[in-house]
Amino acid sequence: MLDLIVRNANLPDGRSGLDIAMQGGRIAEVAPQIAATAGEEIDATGCLVTPPFVDPHFHMDATLSLGLPRMNRSGTLLEGIALWGELRPTLTHEALVERAMRYCDLAVSQGLLAIRTHVDTSDPRLVTVEAMIDVRERVKPYIDLQLVAFPQDGYYRAKDGVAALARAVDLGVDVVGGIPHFERTMEDGRLSVEALCRLAAEKGLPVDMHCDETDDPMSRHIETLAAETVRHGLQGRVAGSHLTSMHSMDNYYVSKLIPLIAEAEINVIPNPLINIMLQGRHDTFPKRRGMTRVREMMAAGLNVSFGHDCVMDPWYSMGSGDMLEVGHMAIHVAQMASMEDKVKIFEALTVNSARTMGLQGYGLDKGCNADLVVLQARDAAEALRLKPVRLAVVKRGRVIARTAPRVADLFLDGRPAQVDPASYAPKL
Ligand code: FE2
């Protein structure tokens, strides 16, 4: 007998009316009306079933610390970094683990089962790294958690930045990070990209840098990152996070840059929520949006995946662990609202992010991991519009979270007794 069958599912690629059978932690079959029986069955009733959401850019060491030791009054990136610098010396292993575990609970409830988190290596105690390694182990049965050694205060700019990052790599982080635009000079930024790519190549690790998270169009470290990626043969294993300066760059230069990024097969990770909040802060009006060039990068064939970046921390007081909130903002900021665009945005929250993280066995095909999410919506476009309830979250063929459908009772004469927000979509 099979372990679990999800019946009458709509898939993100538009196929509908399919059953998904799971056995031994794998997807055994995807077909209409599978005759076999299973220990447990879920009737998806024509709702969307997707592989889990994947967040390729997060800060798990800072999450849920909002208000500690005070609020970010200006709301800027730089006050956020200063505030984190105040909080950092007071961080303890126990508090870091407790907040991260609580966030992971929230993530699971939203069907978010893979997260790449940057972990600050600026405090030579490396309490952040040790705590996140602890969390990675604790959540292993239900979340794929990747750790990036992230020199928040600068690889060269911070005292002991180089040595601390090397120790974090030795402790067992998964990815080498960087922040070239925050080094003291453009030259130091360039040198940091070179050194960190060399380190990653030597250690056999992928790279994921905060790169050019600024409105300064002359911040062009992505160019160096692309060149170093090719030099070290790291194609497909490097990610450029944020890339917001590309919003403000000259179009002619970008026409050269995007093919360079494509040649290096760099995975691009915009963070729409945080960047619409933080960029353009030195502008009066017109005020730049600051998100990188999503539509143009997708058109060039780049692998674009969106990150949540922050949830209730020194940089961002909002956030919910819901990747559909991230996609919802991406649709608005990138102005990508056609049906085809929405499918691409949904892919950026799922399959593209899985590719960025190098996840194995991801997807809804036969033989893939039996990991999936049932949503109270008909299709991917409706999921992005509604940010609907995750009716069931399945990991390796076992239901690990359930939420009751959202249906309102209505008490109006002559009107329906109930309102289901998922019932409003026109048949297109
Ligand atoms: Fe970040």
Coordinates of C-alpha atoms and ligand atoms in Angstrom, one line a residue:
M1 CA 0.0 0.0 0.0
L2 CA 1.2 3.5 -0.8
D3 CA 1.9 6.0 2.0
L4 CA 0.0 9.0 0.8
I5 CA -2.1 10.0 -2.3
V6 CA -3.1 13.6 -3.0
R7 CA -6.0 13.5 -5.4
N8 CA -7.4 15.9 -8.0
A9 CA -4.5 18.3 -8.0
N10 CA -3.8 21.2 -10.3
L11 CA -0.1 21.6 -11.0
P12 CA 1.8 24.9 -11.4
D13 CA 2.5 24.1 -15.1
G14 CA -1.2 24.1 -15.9
R15 CA -1.9 20.4 -15.8
S16 CA -5.1 19.5 -13.8
G17 CA -7.0 16.7 -12.3
L18 CA -4.0 14.6 -11.4
D19 CA -3.4 12.3 -8.5
I20 CA 0.1 12.2 -6.8
A21 CA 1.1 8.9 -5.1
M22 CA 3.9 8.8 -2.6
Q23 CA 5.8 5.8 -1.3
G24 CA 9.1 5.6 0.8
G25 CA 9.6 9.4 0.8
R26 CA 9.5 9.6 -3.0
I27 CA 6.8 10.4 -5.6
A28 CA 5.7 7.0 -7.0
E29 CA 3.3 8.2 -9.7
V30 CA 1.6 11.3 -11.1
A31 CA -1.5 10.3 -13.1
P32 CA -5.3 10.9 -13.3
Q33 CA -7.3 8.7 -10.9
I34 CA -4.7 6.4 -9.6
A35 CA -6.5 3.1 -8.6
A36 CA -4.3 2.1 -5.7
T37 CA -5.0 2.9 -2.1
A38 CA -2.8 4.6 0.5
G39 CA -2.5 4.9 4.3
E40 CA -3.6 8.5 4.0
E41 CA -5.4 10.4 1.3
I42 CA -5.9 14.1 0.7
D43 CA -8.6 15.4 -1.7
A44 CA -7.2 18.6 -3.2
T45 CA -10.5 19.3 -4.9
G46 CA -8.9 21.0 -7.9
C47 CA -6.6 23.1 -5.8
L48 CA -3.0 24.0 -6.7
V49 CA -0.4 21.5 -5.5
T50 CA 3.2 22.8 -5.8
P51 CA 6.7 21.6 -4.8
P52 CA 7.7 23.5 -1.6
F53 CA 8.6 27.1 -1.6
V54 CA 12.3 27.8 -1.5
D55 CA 13.9 31.0 -0.1
P56 CA 17.4 31.4 -1.5
H57 CA 18.2 34.6 0.5
F58 CA 17.5 35.1 4.2
H59 CA 19.1 36.2 7.5
M60 CA 18.2 33.6 10.1
D61 CA 20.6 35.0 12.7
A62 CA 18.7 38.3 12.8
T63 CA 15.1 37.2 12.3
L64 CA 12.5 38.1 14.9
S65 CA 14.9 40.4 16.7
L66 CA 12.8 43.5 15.9
G67 CA 13.0 46.1 18.7
L68 CA 16.3 44.7 20.1
P69 CA 17.9 46.8 21.4
R70 CA 15.8 49.5 19.8
M71 CA 13.8 50.2 16.6
N72 CA 15.4 51.4 13.4
R73 CA 14.1 55.0 13.4
S74 CA 15.2 56.1 9.9
G75 CA 14.3 52.7 8.4
T76 CA 17.5 52.8 6.3
L77 CA 19.9 50.1 5.4
L78 CA 22.8 51.9 7.1
E79 CA 20.9 52.4 10.4
G80 CA 19.9 48.8 10.2
I81 CA 23.6 47.8 9.9
A82 CA 24.5 50.1 12.8
L83 CA 21.6 48.7 14.9
W84 CA 22.7 45.1 14.2
G85 CA 26.2 46.2 15.3
E86 CA 24.7 47.2 18.7
L87 CA 22.8 44.0 19.1
R88 CA 25.5 41.6 18.0
P89 CA 27.8 41.7 21.1
T90 CA 24.7 40.7 23.2
L91 CA 23.7 37.7 21.1
T92 CA 23.7 34.3 22.8
H93 CA 23.6 30.8 21.3
E94 CA 20.3 30.0 23.1
A95 CA 18.5 33.2 22.0
L96 CA 19.7 32.8 18.4
V97 CA 18.6 29.2 18.2
E98 CA 15.2 29.9 19.9
R99 CA 14.4 32.7 17.4
A100 CA 15.6 30.7 14.4
M101 CA 13.6 27.6 15.4
R102 CA 10.4 29.8 15.9
Y103 CA 11.0 31.2 12.4
C104 CA 11.4 27.7 11.0
D105 CA 8.0 26.7 12.5
L106 CA 6.4 29.7 10.7
A107 CA 8.2 28.7 7.5
V108 CA 6.9 25.1 7.6
S109 CA 3.4 26.3 8.2
Q110 CA 3.7 28.3 4.9
G111 CA 5.1 25.4 2.9
L112 CA 8.6 27.0 2.9
L113 CA 10.9 23.9 3.2
A114 CA 14.3 25.1 1.9
I115 CA 16.1 28.3 3.0
R116 CA 19.6 29.7 2.3
T117 CA 20.6 32.0 5.1
H118 CA 23.5 34.4 5.3
V119 CA 25.2 34.2 8.7
D120 CA 27.2 37.2 9.9
T121 CA 30.8 36.4 10.6
S122 CA 31.8 39.9 11.7
D123 CA 31.9 39.0 15.5
P124 CA 35.0 36.9 15.9
R125 CA 33.2 34.9 18.6
L126 CA 31.2 33.3 15.7
V127 CA 28.3 32.7 18.0
T128 CA 26.0 33.3 15.1
V129 CA 27.7 30.6 13.0
E130 CA 27.8 28.0 15.8
A131 CA 24.1 28.7 16.6
M132 CA 23.0 28.4 12.9
I133 CA 25.0 25.1 12.5
D134 CA 23.0 23.9 15.5
V135 CA 19.7 25.0 13.9
R136 CA 20.7 23.4 10.5
E137 CA 21.0 20.1 12.3
R138 CA 17.8 20.4 14.3
V139 CA 15.6 21.3 11.3
K140 CA 17.2 18.8 9.0
P141 CA 14.2 16.4 9.0
Y142 CA 12.0 19.1 7.6
I143 CA 13.9 22.1 6.2
D144 CA 17.0 22.1 3.9
L145 CA 19.0 24.9 5.5
Q146 CA 22.1 26.2 3.8
L147 CA 24.5 28.6 5.6
V148 CA 26.5 31.4 3.9
A149 CA 29.5 32.9 5.6
F150 CA 28.6 36.6 5.4
P151 CA 31.0 39.3 6.3
Q152 CA 28.4 41.9 7.2
D153 CA 30.9 44.6 8.2
G154 CA 33.1 43.9 5.2
Y155 CA 35.7 41.2 4.5
Y156 CA 38.5 43.7 4.6
R157 CA 36.7 46.6 6.4
A158 CA 36.0 44.7 9.6
K159 CA 38.8 44.0 12.0
D160 CA 39.6 40.2 11.7
G161 CA 37.1 39.9 8.9
V162 CA 39.3 37.7 6.7
A163 CA 40.3 35.3 9.6
A164 CA 36.7 35.1 11.0
L165 CA 35.3 34.1 7.6
A166 CA 38.0 31.5 7.1
R167 CA 37.1 30.0 10.5
A168 CA 33.4 30.0 9.6
V169 CA 34.3 28.0 6.5
D170 CA 36.3 25.6 8.7
L171 CA 33.3 25.2 11.0
G172 CA 31.3 23.9 8.1
V173 CA 29.2 26.6 6.4
D174 CA 27.9 25.6 3.0
V175 CA 28.5 28.7 0.9
V176 CA 31.1 31.6 0.7
G177 CA 29.5 35.1 0.9
G178 CA 30.7 38.7 0.5
I179 CA 29.6 42.3 0.5
P180 CA 32.0 44.1 -1.9
H181 CA 30.0 47.4 -2.1
F182 CA 30.4 47.8 1.6
E183 CA 34.2 47.6 1.6
R184 CA 36.1 50.9 2.1
T185 CA 36.9 51.4 -1.6
M186 CA 35.8 50.1 -5.0
E187 CA 39.3 48.6 -5.2
D188 CA 38.9 46.8 -1.9
G189 CA 35.5 45.6 -3.1
R190 CA 37.1 44.2 -6.3
L191 CA 39.9 42.5 -4.3
S192 CA 37.3 41.0 -1.9
V193 CA 35.4 39.4 -4.8
E194 CA 38.7 38.0 -6.2
A195 CA 39.8 36.6 -2.8
L196 CA 36.4 35.1 -1.9
C197 CA 35.9 33.4 -5.3
R198 CA 39.4 32.0 -5.0
L199 CA 38.6 30.7 -1.5
A200 CA 35.4 29.1 -2.7
A201 CA 37.2 27.4 -5.6
E202 CA 39.8 26.0 -3.2
K203 CA 37.2 24.7 -0.8
G204 CA 34.9 23.4 -3.4
L205 CA 32.0 25.6 -2.2
P206 CA 29.4 27.7 -4.0
V207 CA 29.4 31.5 -3.8
D208 CA 26.6 33.9 -2.9
M209 CA 27.4 37.5 -2.5
H210 CA 25.4 40.5 -1.4
C211 CA 26.4 42.5 -4.5
D212 CA 25.9 46.1 -5.4
E213 CA 23.0 46.6 -2.9
T214 CA 23.1 50.3 -3.5
D215 CA 21.6 53.0 -5.8
D216 CA 25.1 54.0 -7.0
P217 CA 25.2 53.1 -10.7
M218 CA 29.0 53.0 -10.5
S219 CA 28.8 50.0 -8.1
R220 CA 29.8 47.4 -10.7
H221 CA 31.1 44.5 -8.6
I222 CA 28.8 42.1 -10.4
E223 CA 31.1 42.6 -13.4
T224 CA 34.1 41.3 -11.3
L225 CA 32.0 38.5 -9.9
A226 CA 31.1 37.3 -13.4
A227 CA 34.7 37.5 -14.5
E228 CA 36.0 35.6 -11.4
T229 CA 33.3 33.0 -11.8
V230 CA 34.5 32.2 -15.3
R231 CA 38.2 32.4 -14.2
H232 CA 37.6 29.7 -11.5
G233 CA 35.2 27.6 -13.5
L234 CA 32.4 28.2 -11.0
Q235 CA 29.7 28.6 -13.6
G236 CA 26.2 27.8 -12.2
R237 CA 27.5 27.7 -8.6
V238 CA 27.6 31.5 -8.0
A239 CA 24.8 33.8 -6.9
G240 CA 24.5 37.6 -7.1
S241 CA 22.1 38.8 -4.4
H242 CA 20.3 42.1 -4.7
L243 CA 22.2 43.7 -7.7
T244 CA 20.1 46.9 -7.1
S245 CA 22.7 49.2 -8.6
M246 CA 21.7 47.7 -12.0
H247 CA 18.3 49.6 -11.6
S248 CA 20.3 52.9 -11.9
M249 CA 22.9 51.9 -14.4
D250 CA 23.2 53.3 -17.9
N251 CA 21.3 51.1 -20.4
Y252 CA 24.3 50.8 -22.7
Y253 CA 26.5 49.4 -19.9
V254 CA 23.7 47.0 -18.9
S255 CA 23.5 45.7 -22.5
K256 CA 27.1 44.5 -22.1
L257 CA 26.7 43.4 -18.4
I258 CA 23.7 41.0 -18.7
P259 CA 25.5 38.8 -21.3
L260 CA 28.5 38.6 -19.0
I261 CA 26.3 37.5 -16.2
A262 CA 24.7 34.9 -18.5
E263 CA 28.1 33.7 -19.7
A264 CA 29.1 33.1 -16.0
E265 CA 25.7 31.4 -15.4
I266 CA 25.3 33.5 -12.2
N267 CA 22.0 32.9 -10.3
V268 CA 20.3 36.2 -9.7
I269 CA 18.5 36.8 -6.4
P270 CA 16.4 40.0 -6.2
N271 CA 14.8 40.7 -2.8
P272 CA 11.7 42.7 -3.7
L273 CA 10.2 43.4 -0.3
I274 CA 13.4 44.7 1.3
N275 CA 14.6 46.6 -1.7
I276 CA 11.4 48.5 -2.4
M277 CA 11.6 49.5 1.3
L278 CA 15.3 50.4 1.4
Q279 CA 16.4 51.7 -2.0
G280 CA 15.9 55.2 -3.3
R281 CA 16.3 56.7 0.2
H282 CA 18.5 59.5 -1.0
D283 CA 16.1 60.5 -3.8
T284 CA 13.5 63.2 -3.4
F285 CA 11.3 62.8 -6.5
P286 CA 11.3 61.0 -8.8
K287 CA 12.1 58.2 -6.4
R288 CA 13.8 55.1 -7.8
R289 CA 12.3 51.7 -7.1
G290 CA 15.7 50.1 -6.8
M291 CA 14.9 46.5 -7.7
T292 CA 17.2 45.0 -10.3
R293 CA 16.1 44.4 -13.9
V294 CA 14.0 41.2 -13.4
R295 CA 12.2 41.1 -16.8
E296 CA 15.3 41.8 -18.8
M297 CA 17.3 39.2 -16.9
M298 CA 14.6 36.5 -17.3
A299 CA 14.4 37.4 -21.1
A300 CA 18.2 36.8 -21.3
G301 CA 17.7 33.3 -19.9
L302 CA 19.2 34.0 -16.4
N303 CA 18.1 31.9 -13.5
V304 CA 16.2 34.5 -11.4
S305 CA 14.9 33.5 -7.9
F306 CA 13.5 35.8 -5.3
G307 CA 14.6 36.0 -1.6
H308 CA 12.6 37.1 1.5
D309 CA 15.8 38.5 3.0
C310 CA 14.4 39.8 6.3
V311 CA 11.5 39.2 8.7
M312 CA 11.1 41.5 11.7
D313 CA 14.7 42.4 12.1
P314 CA 16.8 45.6 12.2
W315 CA 16.3 46.2 8.5
Y316 CA 12.7 45.2 8.0
S317 CA 9.8 45.4 10.5
M318 CA 7.5 43.5 8.1
G319 CA 7.5 40.0 6.7
S320 CA 5.7 36.8 7.3
G321 CA 7.7 33.8 6.0
D322 CA 5.3 33.6 3.1
M323 CA 7.2 33.5 -0.3
L324 CA 3.9 34.4 -2.0
E325 CA 4.2 37.8 -0.3
V326 CA 7.6 38.1 -1.9
G327 CA 6.2 37.2 -5.3
H328 CA 3.3 39.5 -4.9
M329 CA 5.7 42.4 -4.4
A330 CA 7.8 41.3 -7.3
I331 CA 4.8 41.4 -9.6
H332 CA 4.2 45.0 -8.7
V333 CA 7.8 46.3 -8.6
A334 CA 8.8 44.6 -11.8
Q335 CA 5.4 45.4 -13.4
M336 CA 5.0 41.8 -14.5
A337 CA 1.2 41.2 -14.3
S338 CA 0.3 39.1 -17.4
M339 CA -0.6 35.5 -16.9
E340 CA 2.7 34.4 -18.5
D341 CA 4.6 36.7 -16.2
K342 CA 2.9 35.3 -13.1
V343 CA 3.9 31.8 -14.0
K344 CA 7.5 33.0 -14.3
I345 CA 7.3 34.8 -10.9
F346 CA 5.9 31.6 -9.4
E347 CA 8.8 29.6 -10.8
A348 CA 11.2 32.1 -9.3
L349 CA 9.8 31.2 -5.9
T350 CA 10.0 27.4 -6.5
V351 CA 12.0 25.7 -9.2
N352 CA 14.4 28.5 -10.0
S353 CA 15.3 28.9 -6.2
A354 CA 15.8 25.2 -5.9
R355 CA 18.2 25.4 -8.8
T356 CA 20.0 28.3 -7.1
M357 CA 20.4 26.2 -4.0
G358 CA 21.4 23.1 -5.9
L359 CA 18.6 21.1 -4.3
Q360 CA 18.4 17.4 -5.4
G361 CA 15.2 15.5 -6.1
Y362 CA 13.1 18.7 -6.2
G363 CA 9.8 18.7 -8.2
L364 CA 6.6 16.8 -8.7
D365 CA 7.8 14.2 -11.2
K366 CA 8.0 10.5 -10.5
G367 CA 11.1 9.8 -8.4
C368 CA 11.3 13.2 -6.9
N369 CA 11.2 13.8 -3.1
A370 CA 7.6 13.4 -1.8
D371 CA 7.6 17.1 -0.7
L372 CA 4.6 19.3 -1.7
V373 CA 2.2 22.0 -0.6
V374 CA -1.6 22.1 -1.2
L375 CA -2.9 25.7 -1.5
Q376 CA -6.4 27.1 -1.3
A377 CA -6.2 28.5 -4.9
R378 CA -6.8 27.0 -8.4
D379 CA -3.5 28.0 -10.1
A380 CA -0.2 29.8 -9.7
A381 CA -1.5 33.2 -10.7
E382 CA -4.4 32.9 -8.2
A383 CA -1.9 31.8 -5.5
L384 CA 0.2 35.0 -6.1
R385 CA -2.9 37.2 -6.0
L386 CA -4.5 35.7 -2.9
K387 CA -1.5 34.5 -0.8
P388 CA -3.9 31.7 0.2
V389 CA -4.0 29.2 3.1
R390 CA -1.6 26.3 2.8
L391 CA -4.1 23.5 3.4
A392 CA -1.4 20.8 3.7
V393 CA 2.4 20.7 3.8
V394 CA 4.0 17.3 3.0
K395 CA 7.6 16.4 3.7
R396 CA 8.8 13.0 2.4
G397 CA 5.3 11.7 2.2
R398 CA 4.2 12.8 5.7
V399 CA 1.8 15.7 6.4
I400 CA 3.8 18.1 8.7
A401 CA 1.4 21.1 8.7
R402 CA -2.3 21.7 8.0
T403 CA -4.4 24.9 8.0
A404 CA -8.2 25.0 7.8
P405 CA -9.6 26.6 4.6
R406 CA -10.3 30.4 4.8
V407 CA -14.0 30.8 4.4
A408 CA -16.0 33.7 5.9
D409 CA -19.6 33.3 7.2
L410 CA -21.7 36.2 5.8
F411 CA -24.8 37.5 7.6
L412 CA -26.5 39.6 4.9
D413 CA -30.1 39.3 3.8
G414 CA -30.3 37.9 0.2
R415 CA -26.6 37.3 -0.1
P416 CA -24.6 34.0 0.1
A417 CA -24.0 32.5 3.5
Q418 CA -20.3 32.1 2.9
V419 CA -17.5 33.8 1.0
D420 CA -14.5 31.7 -0.3
P421 CA -11.8 34.1 -1.6
A422 CA -10.6 31.4 -3.9
S423 CA -13.9 31.2 -5.8
Y424 CA -13.6 34.7 -7.4
A425 CA -11.2 33.9 -10.3
P426 CA -12.7 34.3 -13.8
K427 CA -12.4 31.3 -16.0
L428 CA -9.7 32.4 -18.6
Ligands
FE2_1 FE 20.5 40.1 2.6

